[in-house]
Each structure stands twice: as structure tokens, then as C-alpha cells.
């Protein structure tokens, strides 16, 4: 029986353990989206993870939905991320970039003035997020997004492929496509946010088309063994709603499977029966971020249960990696975990970012 600490093959990579650092938005990249000087230290500190999945990075300026998130669409972004990946590799780690287009989760206050005018933010349909954005100037209501034209959808797919190529130029080992948590790919999948009447909306086959075409384009650009896809079936975060979760995601996986991508990453939202059904129809490698009963942080027992039940080959940990840079060692040795400080999760300086000690201090 495999344990959380056994090695596993992922594409061309051999991971020393099955512990994945989940993508964690930290809002420290600055207005230009260039990762700060501390980012390399932060990720290198966590290089003992079997795999690091970096924080969500917008594939284009229009893809930004949160303040001070990093990008992967300029030469400056590539240069800064190159320093991060070099430090991670020097520490013996492996790191994928996450490509995150926020879609309707955007506001003009978040981006440069020339981006925050005209067709921004964008979405499959002009359905406003019912909540408020988090900007440097407060919490304004989200605006009604602009519906993407089919030509703009094609341009957006190209943006993802270009960003994936940029990630490879920056030294990443691969990319994960963010199709979860209410971001653009998820917005196309869900009938609550996709009311289109063209070939990208309506039926399940049409609603999965955008995610499939993005995955195809990225796989063609950098190779399928360097590509992962993250989903969160049934997730209502970011004002999302799906009426057909149990039919939607098996159809998506059936369409994606022939591409032979490196992994599927599932964020669970208290619906273990859905996770089991998806595992049954996904023969490839699976990463699970397990939350069988709410959003409690993943612990060793929950992670090993995932492996024991064959639900996934790898398990991703989120907030416990923030406060425990040596998380695999602590889990294996039974060392008490440090609790993170939520007030330092988003934005700020080194505090709550690179100053958490290892078990050895």
C-alpha cells in the first residue's frame, strides 16, 4: 500500500513524495504583476514538496482579478519567475505555474488605467458577481462583465498557450490550468454563469468546449505531460452555481482524457461521492485537495485516507504550507504544525510570508 511519502512519477518527473503544495494567492507581486524579490525565497523554502503549484498567474492583463497578483505575459514576468524557478530547482524542488484568468472577477481599480477601460472584465455572459471586489481603494461592487465574442474567445485561448510557453521559458516544469473556484474556465463550465446561445453555451457539450480548447492549445504548445487541470465540482465560491455537476464533469473528463495530460487536480467541497465518481472515470494521475466536510485544512489522516482509498495519487495542501515550509518533514515525523496567521495571507511584506521557521528553527 502506497503512503504519502512514497515517490511517484508525474510525466517526465519523479516526485520524491505525494505531497503537493496547492496554488496559494499571496498578492505580493505589485501593480505590474512582477513577482517580488521574496518570492524566490518563499517558494524555495517549500521545495521539499513533491510538487509545488505556484500561485495563480494571469495569462493576460485582462485576466487579472485580484490586486498584486503575478502575470506570465511580459518579458519582465518571465525574468522574475526565472529567478523563482532557479531557486526552487537549486533547493531540489519541482514547480508548475498556475495560469489563472479571473474572467468576471475583476474591477478597473485592480489594473492599469489602459486595461481597466473598454472590454474589461470579460466573461462568457454579462452576469455580474453578486459580491464585492478587493482593491487597493476598498471593496466596490463587481461590475457587469462584457461577454466575450467568439473572436475574443480565440484570442483568449491563444493567451493561455502563449503564457504556457512563457512559463517554460521561465523554467517552470509545467503549468496547471485553473478551471476551478469561479475563474473564467469555471464560468464557461457552469450554467449559472454561462447563458450563451452559440457553440460555447447551452448544452454540456458546448459549455465544456472552452476548457477543452484551452487545454488542447496549451498541450500542443508545451506537451501534454507538462499540463495539469484544476477543477472544483459543485463549488459555489465566487457566486458560482451549477445545476448539473454530476453530468457536467464526467463529460469534461471524457473529452480531456484523450489528450493525455499530466494530471487532474480536484478541489473537493464536501461532496466525496462526486469525487469518487470522477476518480472512476479518470484513469490518469489525480491530485486531490480533500475537504470531505467543509474547508478545514488538510491534515495527515485526511491525506493518507485519500491514498488508501485510491481517490488520488497525490494530495495537495493549502494553508498548512503557508506556515510550515518543511511540511513533508513535519508530517512524516509527527511534529506539531504551526498555525498560519490569516491577517498576513494577502498582501504585505515578509511577515507571514518568508518568516515562518522550519521545525529546526
Coordinates of C-alpha atoms in Angstrom, one line a residue:
X1 CA 0.0 0.0 0.0
X2 CA 1.4 3.4 -1.0
X3 CA 2.0 6.1 1.6
X4 CA 2.0 9.8 1.3
X5 CA 5.8 9.7 1.5
X6 CA 6.4 7.3 -1.4
X7 CA 7.8 8.6 -4.7
X8 CA 5.5 8.8 -7.8
X9 CA 6.1 9.5 -11.5
X10 CA 4.4 12.5 -13.0
X11 CA 5.0 12.9 -16.7
X12 CA 8.8 13.0 -17.0
X13 CA 9.2 14.0 -13.3
X14 CA 9.8 11.6 -10.4
X15 CA 8.4 13.2 -7.3
X16 CA 10.0 12.2 -4.0
X17 CA 6.7 12.2 -2.2
X18 CA 3.0 12.6 -2.9
X19 CA 2.6 15.9 -1.1
X20 CA 1.7 18.8 -3.4
X21 CA 1.8 22.5 -2.4
X22 CA -1.5 23.9 -3.7
X23 CA -1.7 27.2 -5.5
X24 CA -2.0 30.0 -2.9
X25 CA -2.6 33.5 -3.9
X26 CA -0.5 35.8 -1.8
X27 CA -0.9 39.2 -3.5
X28 CA 2.7 40.4 -3.3
X29 CA 3.6 40.9 -6.9
X30 CA 2.9 44.6 -7.2
X31 CA 0.8 46.5 -9.7
X32 CA 2.9 45.4 -12.6
X33 CA 2.4 41.7 -11.8
X34 CA 6.1 41.1 -11.4
X35 CA 6.9 38.6 -8.6
X36 CA 8.8 40.4 -5.8
X37 CA 12.3 39.6 -4.5
X38 CA 10.9 37.5 -1.7
X39 CA 9.0 35.1 -4.0
X40 CA 12.1 33.1 -4.8
X41 CA 12.8 32.6 -1.1
X42 CA 9.2 31.8 -0.3
X43 CA 9.0 29.0 -2.9
X44 CA 12.5 27.6 -2.3
X45 CA 11.7 27.3 1.4
X46 CA 8.9 24.8 0.4
X47 CA 11.0 22.8 -2.2
X48 CA 10.6 19.6 -0.2
X49 CA 7.1 19.3 -1.5
X50 CA 6.7 16.5 -4.1
X51 CA 5.4 19.3 -6.4
X52 CA 4.8 23.0 -5.9
X53 CA 2.0 24.6 -7.9
X54 CA 2.6 28.3 -7.9
X55 CA 0.1 31.0 -7.2
X56 CA -2.4 31.8 -9.9
X57 CA -0.8 34.0 -12.6
X58 CA -2.8 35.9 -15.2
X59 CA -2.1 34.9 -18.8
X60 CA -3.0 38.4 -20.0
X61 CA -3.6 41.8 -18.5
X62 CA -7.4 41.3 -19.0
X63 CA -7.2 38.1 -17.0
X64 CA -6.3 39.9 -13.7
X65 CA -9.0 39.7 -11.0
X66 CA -7.1 40.4 -7.7
X67 CA -4.7 43.1 -6.6
X68 CA -1.0 42.5 -6.9
X69 CA -1.2 39.0 -8.5
X70 CA 1.6 37.9 -10.8
X71 CA 1.4 37.6 -14.6
X72 CA 3.1 35.5 -17.2
X73 CA 2.6 37.7 -20.3
X74 CA 5.6 40.1 -20.3
X75 CA 9.3 39.8 -20.5
X76 CA 9.6 41.2 -17.0
X77 CA 7.3 38.5 -15.7
X78 CA 9.4 35.8 -17.4
X79 CA 12.6 37.3 -15.9
X80 CA 11.3 37.4 -12.4
X81 CA 9.8 34.0 -12.5
X82 CA 13.1 32.6 -13.8
X83 CA 14.7 33.7 -10.5
X84 CA 12.0 31.8 -8.6
X85 CA 12.3 28.6 -10.5
X86 CA 16.1 28.7 -10.4
X87 CA 15.9 28.9 -6.6
X88 CA 13.4 26.1 -6.3
X89 CA 15.4 23.8 -8.6
X90 CA 18.6 24.6 -6.7
X91 CA 16.8 23.5 -3.5
X92 CA 15.9 20.2 -5.2
X93 CA 12.2 21.1 -5.9
X94 CA 9.8 20.9 -8.8
X95 CA 7.3 23.7 -9.6
X96 CA 4.4 24.2 -12.0
X97 CA 2.9 27.6 -12.8
X98 CA -0.8 28.0 -12.5
X99 CA -2.5 30.0 -15.3
X100 CA -5.5 31.8 -13.8
X101 CA -7.8 34.0 -15.9
X102 CA -10.2 35.5 -13.4
X103 CA -12.9 36.4 -16.0
X104 CA -15.7 38.4 -14.4
X105 CA -13.9 38.6 -11.1
X106 CA -12.3 41.9 -11.9
X107 CA -12.5 45.6 -11.4
X108 CA -10.9 48.6 -13.1
X109 CA -9.2 49.6 -9.8
X110 CA -7.1 46.4 -9.9
X111 CA -5.3 47.1 -13.2
X112 CA -3.5 49.8 -15.1
X113 CA -5.8 52.5 -16.4
X114 CA -5.4 51.5 -20.1
X115 CA -6.6 48.0 -19.2
X116 CA -9.4 49.0 -17.0
X117 CA -11.3 50.7 -19.8
X118 CA -13.3 49.2 -22.6
X119 CA -13.8 45.5 -22.6
X120 CA -12.8 44.6 -19.1
X121 CA -13.6 42.5 -17.2
X122 CA -14.8 39.7 -19.5
X123 CA -16.9 36.6 -19.1
X124 CA -18.9 34.1 -21.0
X125 CA -22.1 36.1 -20.3
X126 CA -22.9 39.5 -18.8
X127 CA -23.8 38.2 -15.4
X128 CA -22.4 40.2 -12.5
X129 CA -20.7 38.6 -9.5
X130 CA -23.1 39.5 -6.6
X131 CA -20.2 40.3 -4.2
X132 CA -17.5 43.0 -3.9
X133 CA -14.0 43.2 -5.3
X134 CA -11.0 43.6 -3.1
X135 CA -8.9 46.5 -4.4
X136 CA -6.4 49.0 -3.1
X137 CA -9.2 51.5 -2.6
X138 CA -11.8 49.5 -0.8
X139 CA -14.4 46.9 -1.8
X140 CA -16.6 48.2 -4.7
X141 CA -19.3 46.1 -6.3
X142 CA -18.2 43.9 -9.2
X143 CA -19.2 45.4 -12.5
X144 CA -21.3 43.7 -15.1
X145 CA -18.7 41.9 -17.3
X146 CA -18.5 42.1 -21.0
X147 CA -19.5 39.0 -22.9
X148 CA -16.6 37.6 -24.9
X149 CA -17.1 37.4 -28.7
X150 CA -16.1 34.2 -30.4
X151 CA -13.1 36.1 -31.9
X152 CA -12.1 37.2 -28.4
X153 CA -12.5 33.6 -27.1
X154 CA -10.0 32.5 -29.8
X155 CA -7.7 35.3 -28.6
X156 CA -8.0 34.2 -25.0
X157 CA -7.2 30.6 -25.9
X158 CA -4.0 31.9 -27.6
X159 CA -3.2 34.0 -24.5
X160 CA -3.2 30.7 -22.4
X161 CA -0.9 29.0 -24.9
X162 CA 1.4 32.0 -25.1
X163 CA 1.5 32.2 -21.2
X164 CA 2.3 28.4 -21.1
X165 CA 5.2 29.0 -23.5
X166 CA 6.4 31.9 -21.3
X167 CA 6.2 29.6 -18.2
X168 CA 8.6 27.1 -19.9
X169 CA 10.9 30.0 -20.8
X170 CA 10.9 31.0 -17.1
X171 CA 12.0 27.5 -16.1
X172 CA 8.8 26.0 -14.8
X173 CA 8.4 22.2 -15.0
X174 CA 4.8 22.6 -16.3
X175 CA 1.6 24.5 -15.9
X176 CA -1.8 24.0 -14.3
X177 CA -4.9 25.5 -15.8
X178 CA -7.2 27.0 -13.3
X179 CA -10.7 25.7 -14.1
X180 CA -12.0 26.0 -10.5
X181 CA -13.2 28.4 -7.9
X182 CA -15.2 30.7 -10.2
X183 CA -12.4 31.7 -12.6
X184 CA -13.0 32.0 -16.3
X185 CA -12.8 28.4 -17.3
X186 CA -15.2 27.5 -14.5
X187 CA -17.5 30.4 -15.6
X188 CA -17.8 28.7 -19.0
X189 CA -18.5 25.3 -17.5
X190 CA -21.2 26.4 -15.1
X191 CA -24.8 27.1 -16.4
X192 CA -25.2 29.7 -13.7
X193 CA -22.6 32.0 -15.3
X194 CA -22.8 30.7 -18.9
X195 CA -26.1 31.7 -20.7
X196 CA -24.6 31.8 -24.2
X197 CA -26.6 30.6 -27.2
X198 CA -23.7 29.9 -29.5
X199 CA -21.4 26.9 -29.6
X200 CA -19.8 27.8 -26.3
X201 CA -23.1 27.8 -24.3
X202 CA -26.3 25.9 -23.7
X203 CA -25.6 22.1 -23.7
X204 CA -22.9 20.4 -21.6
X205 CA -21.0 19.7 -24.8
X206 CA -20.9 23.3 -25.6
X207 CA -20.1 24.5 -22.1
X208 CA -17.1 22.3 -21.8
X209 CA -15.8 23.4 -25.2
X210 CA -13.7 26.4 -24.0
X211 CA -11.9 24.5 -21.3
X212 CA -11.2 21.7 -23.8
X213 CA -9.9 24.1 -26.4
X214 CA -7.7 25.9 -23.9
X215 CA -6.3 22.5 -22.7
X216 CA -5.7 21.4 -26.3
X217 CA -3.9 24.6 -27.2
X218 CA -1.7 24.5 -24.1
X219 CA -0.9 20.8 -24.5
X220 CA 0.0 21.4 -28.2
X221 CA 2.3 24.3 -27.2
X222 CA 4.3 22.7 -24.4
X223 CA 3.4 19.0 -24.5
X224 CA 0.6 17.3 -22.6
X225 CA 2.9 15.7 -20.0
X226 CA 3.6 19.3 -18.7
X227 CA -0.1 20.2 -18.3
X228 CA -2.5 19.8 -15.4
X229 CA -6.1 21.0 -15.0
X230 CA -7.7 22.0 -11.7
X231 CA -11.5 21.8 -11.2
X232 CA -13.8 22.2 -8.2
X233 CA -17.1 20.4 -9.0
X234 CA -20.1 21.9 -7.2
X235 CA -18.1 24.8 -5.7
X236 CA -20.3 27.8 -5.0
X237 CA -17.3 30.1 -4.2
X238 CA -17.3 33.4 -6.1
X239 CA -21.0 33.3 -6.6
X240 CA -21.0 30.2 -8.8
X241 CA -23.8 27.8 -9.4
X242 CA -24.1 24.6 -11.4
X243 CA -27.4 22.7 -11.9
X244 CA -25.8 19.6 -13.5
X245 CA -22.5 18.9 -11.6
X246 CA -22.8 15.1 -11.7
X247 CA -23.2 15.1 -15.5
X248 CA -21.0 18.1 -16.4
X249 CA -17.7 16.9 -15.0
X250 CA -17.7 13.3 -16.3
X251 CA -18.4 14.8 -19.7
X252 CA -15.5 17.2 -19.3
X253 CA -13.1 14.4 -18.2
X254 CA -14.1 12.2 -21.1
X255 CA -13.3 15.0 -23.5
X256 CA -10.0 15.8 -21.8
X257 CA -8.7 12.3 -21.2
X258 CA -7.5 11.6 -24.8
X259 CA -5.1 14.5 -24.6
X260 CA -3.0 12.6 -22.1
X261 CA -2.3 15.5 -19.7
X262 CA -0.1 15.0 -16.7
X263 CA -2.8 15.3 -14.0
X264 CA -6.2 16.3 -12.9
X265 CA -6.4 18.4 -9.7
X266 CA -9.7 18.3 -7.9
X267 CA -10.7 20.7 -5.1
X268 CA -13.3 18.9 -3.0
X269 CA -16.2 20.8 -1.5
X270 CA -17.9 18.3 0.9
X271 CA -19.1 16.1 -2.0
X272 CA -17.0 12.9 -1.7
X273 CA -19.5 11.0 -3.8
X274 CA -18.8 13.3 -6.7
X275 CA -15.0 12.8 -6.2
X276 CA -15.4 9.0 -6.2
X277 CA -17.4 9.2 -9.5
X278 CA -14.8 11.3 -11.1
X279 CA -12.0 9.0 -10.0
X280 CA -13.9 6.1 -11.6
X281 CA -13.9 7.9 -15.0
X282 CA -10.3 9.3 -14.8
X283 CA -7.6 6.8 -15.5
X284 CA -4.8 9.3 -15.4
X285 CA -2.9 10.8 -12.4
X286 CA -5.1 12.6 -10.0
X287 CA -4.3 15.2 -7.3
X288 CA -7.0 15.8 -4.6
X289 CA -7.3 18.7 -2.3
X290 CA -9.6 16.9 0.2
X291 CA -12.4 18.7 2.1
X292 CA -15.0 16.0 2.7
X293 CA -16.8 18.1 5.3
X294 CA -16.1 21.8 4.8
X295 CA -12.9 23.9 4.3
X296 CA -10.9 22.6 7.2
X297 CA -7.1 22.4 6.5
X298 CA -5.9 19.1 5.1
X299 CA -4.1 17.0 7.7
X300 CA -2.1 13.8 7.6
X301 CA -5.0 11.5 8.3
X302 CA -7.2 13.0 5.6
X303 CA -4.4 12.9 3.1
X304 CA -3.4 9.3 3.8
X305 CA -7.1 8.3 3.5
X306 CA -7.2 9.7 0.0
X307 CA -4.2 7.5 -0.9
X308 CA -5.6 4.4 0.9
X309 CA -9.0 4.7 -0.9
X310 CA -7.3 5.2 -4.3
X311 CA -9.1 8.5 -4.8
X312 CA -5.8 10.1 -6.0
X313 CA -2.1 9.5 -6.4
X314 CA -1.2 12.9 -4.8
X315 CA -2.7 15.1 -2.2
X316 CA -2.4 18.9 -2.2
X317 CA -2.1 21.0 1.0
X318 CA -3.0 24.7 1.1
X319 CA -2.8 26.9 4.2
X320 CA -0.7 24.4 6.2
X321 CA 2.1 25.0 3.6
X322 CA 1.9 28.7 4.4
X323 CA 3.0 28.3 8.0
X324 CA 5.1 25.1 7.6
X325 CA 7.7 25.4 4.9
X326 CA 9.0 22.0 5.8
X327 CA 5.5 20.4 5.9
X328 CA 6.6 17.0 4.5
X329 CA 9.2 16.6 7.2
X330 CA 6.7 17.6 9.9
X331 CA 4.0 15.3 8.7
X332 CA 6.4 12.3 8.5
X333 CA 8.0 13.0 11.9
X334 CA 4.7 13.8 13.7
X335 CA 5.9 17.3 14.6
X336 CA 3.1 19.7 15.6
X337 CA 2.1 22.1 12.8
X338 CA 2.4 25.8 13.1
X339 CA -0.9 27.7 12.7
X340 CA -0.9 30.4 10.0
X341 CA -1.8 34.0 10.6
X342 CA -4.8 34.8 8.2
X343 CA -4.2 38.5 8.6
X344 CA -1.0 38.1 6.5
X345 CA -2.4 35.8 3.8
X346 CA -3.0 38.6 1.2
X347 CA -0.5 41.4 0.6
X348 CA 2.1 42.8 2.9
X349 CA 5.8 42.1 3.3
X350 CA 7.9 39.2 4.6
X351 CA 5.8 38.8 7.7
X352 CA 3.6 35.7 7.3
X353 CA 5.4 35.0 4.1
X354 CA 9.0 34.1 4.4
X355 CA 9.5 34.3 8.2
X356 CA 7.8 31.0 9.3
X357 CA 10.5 28.8 10.7
X358 CA 11.2 25.1 10.0
X359 CA 10.9 22.6 12.8
X360 CA 14.6 23.0 13.4
X361 CA 14.1 26.8 13.7

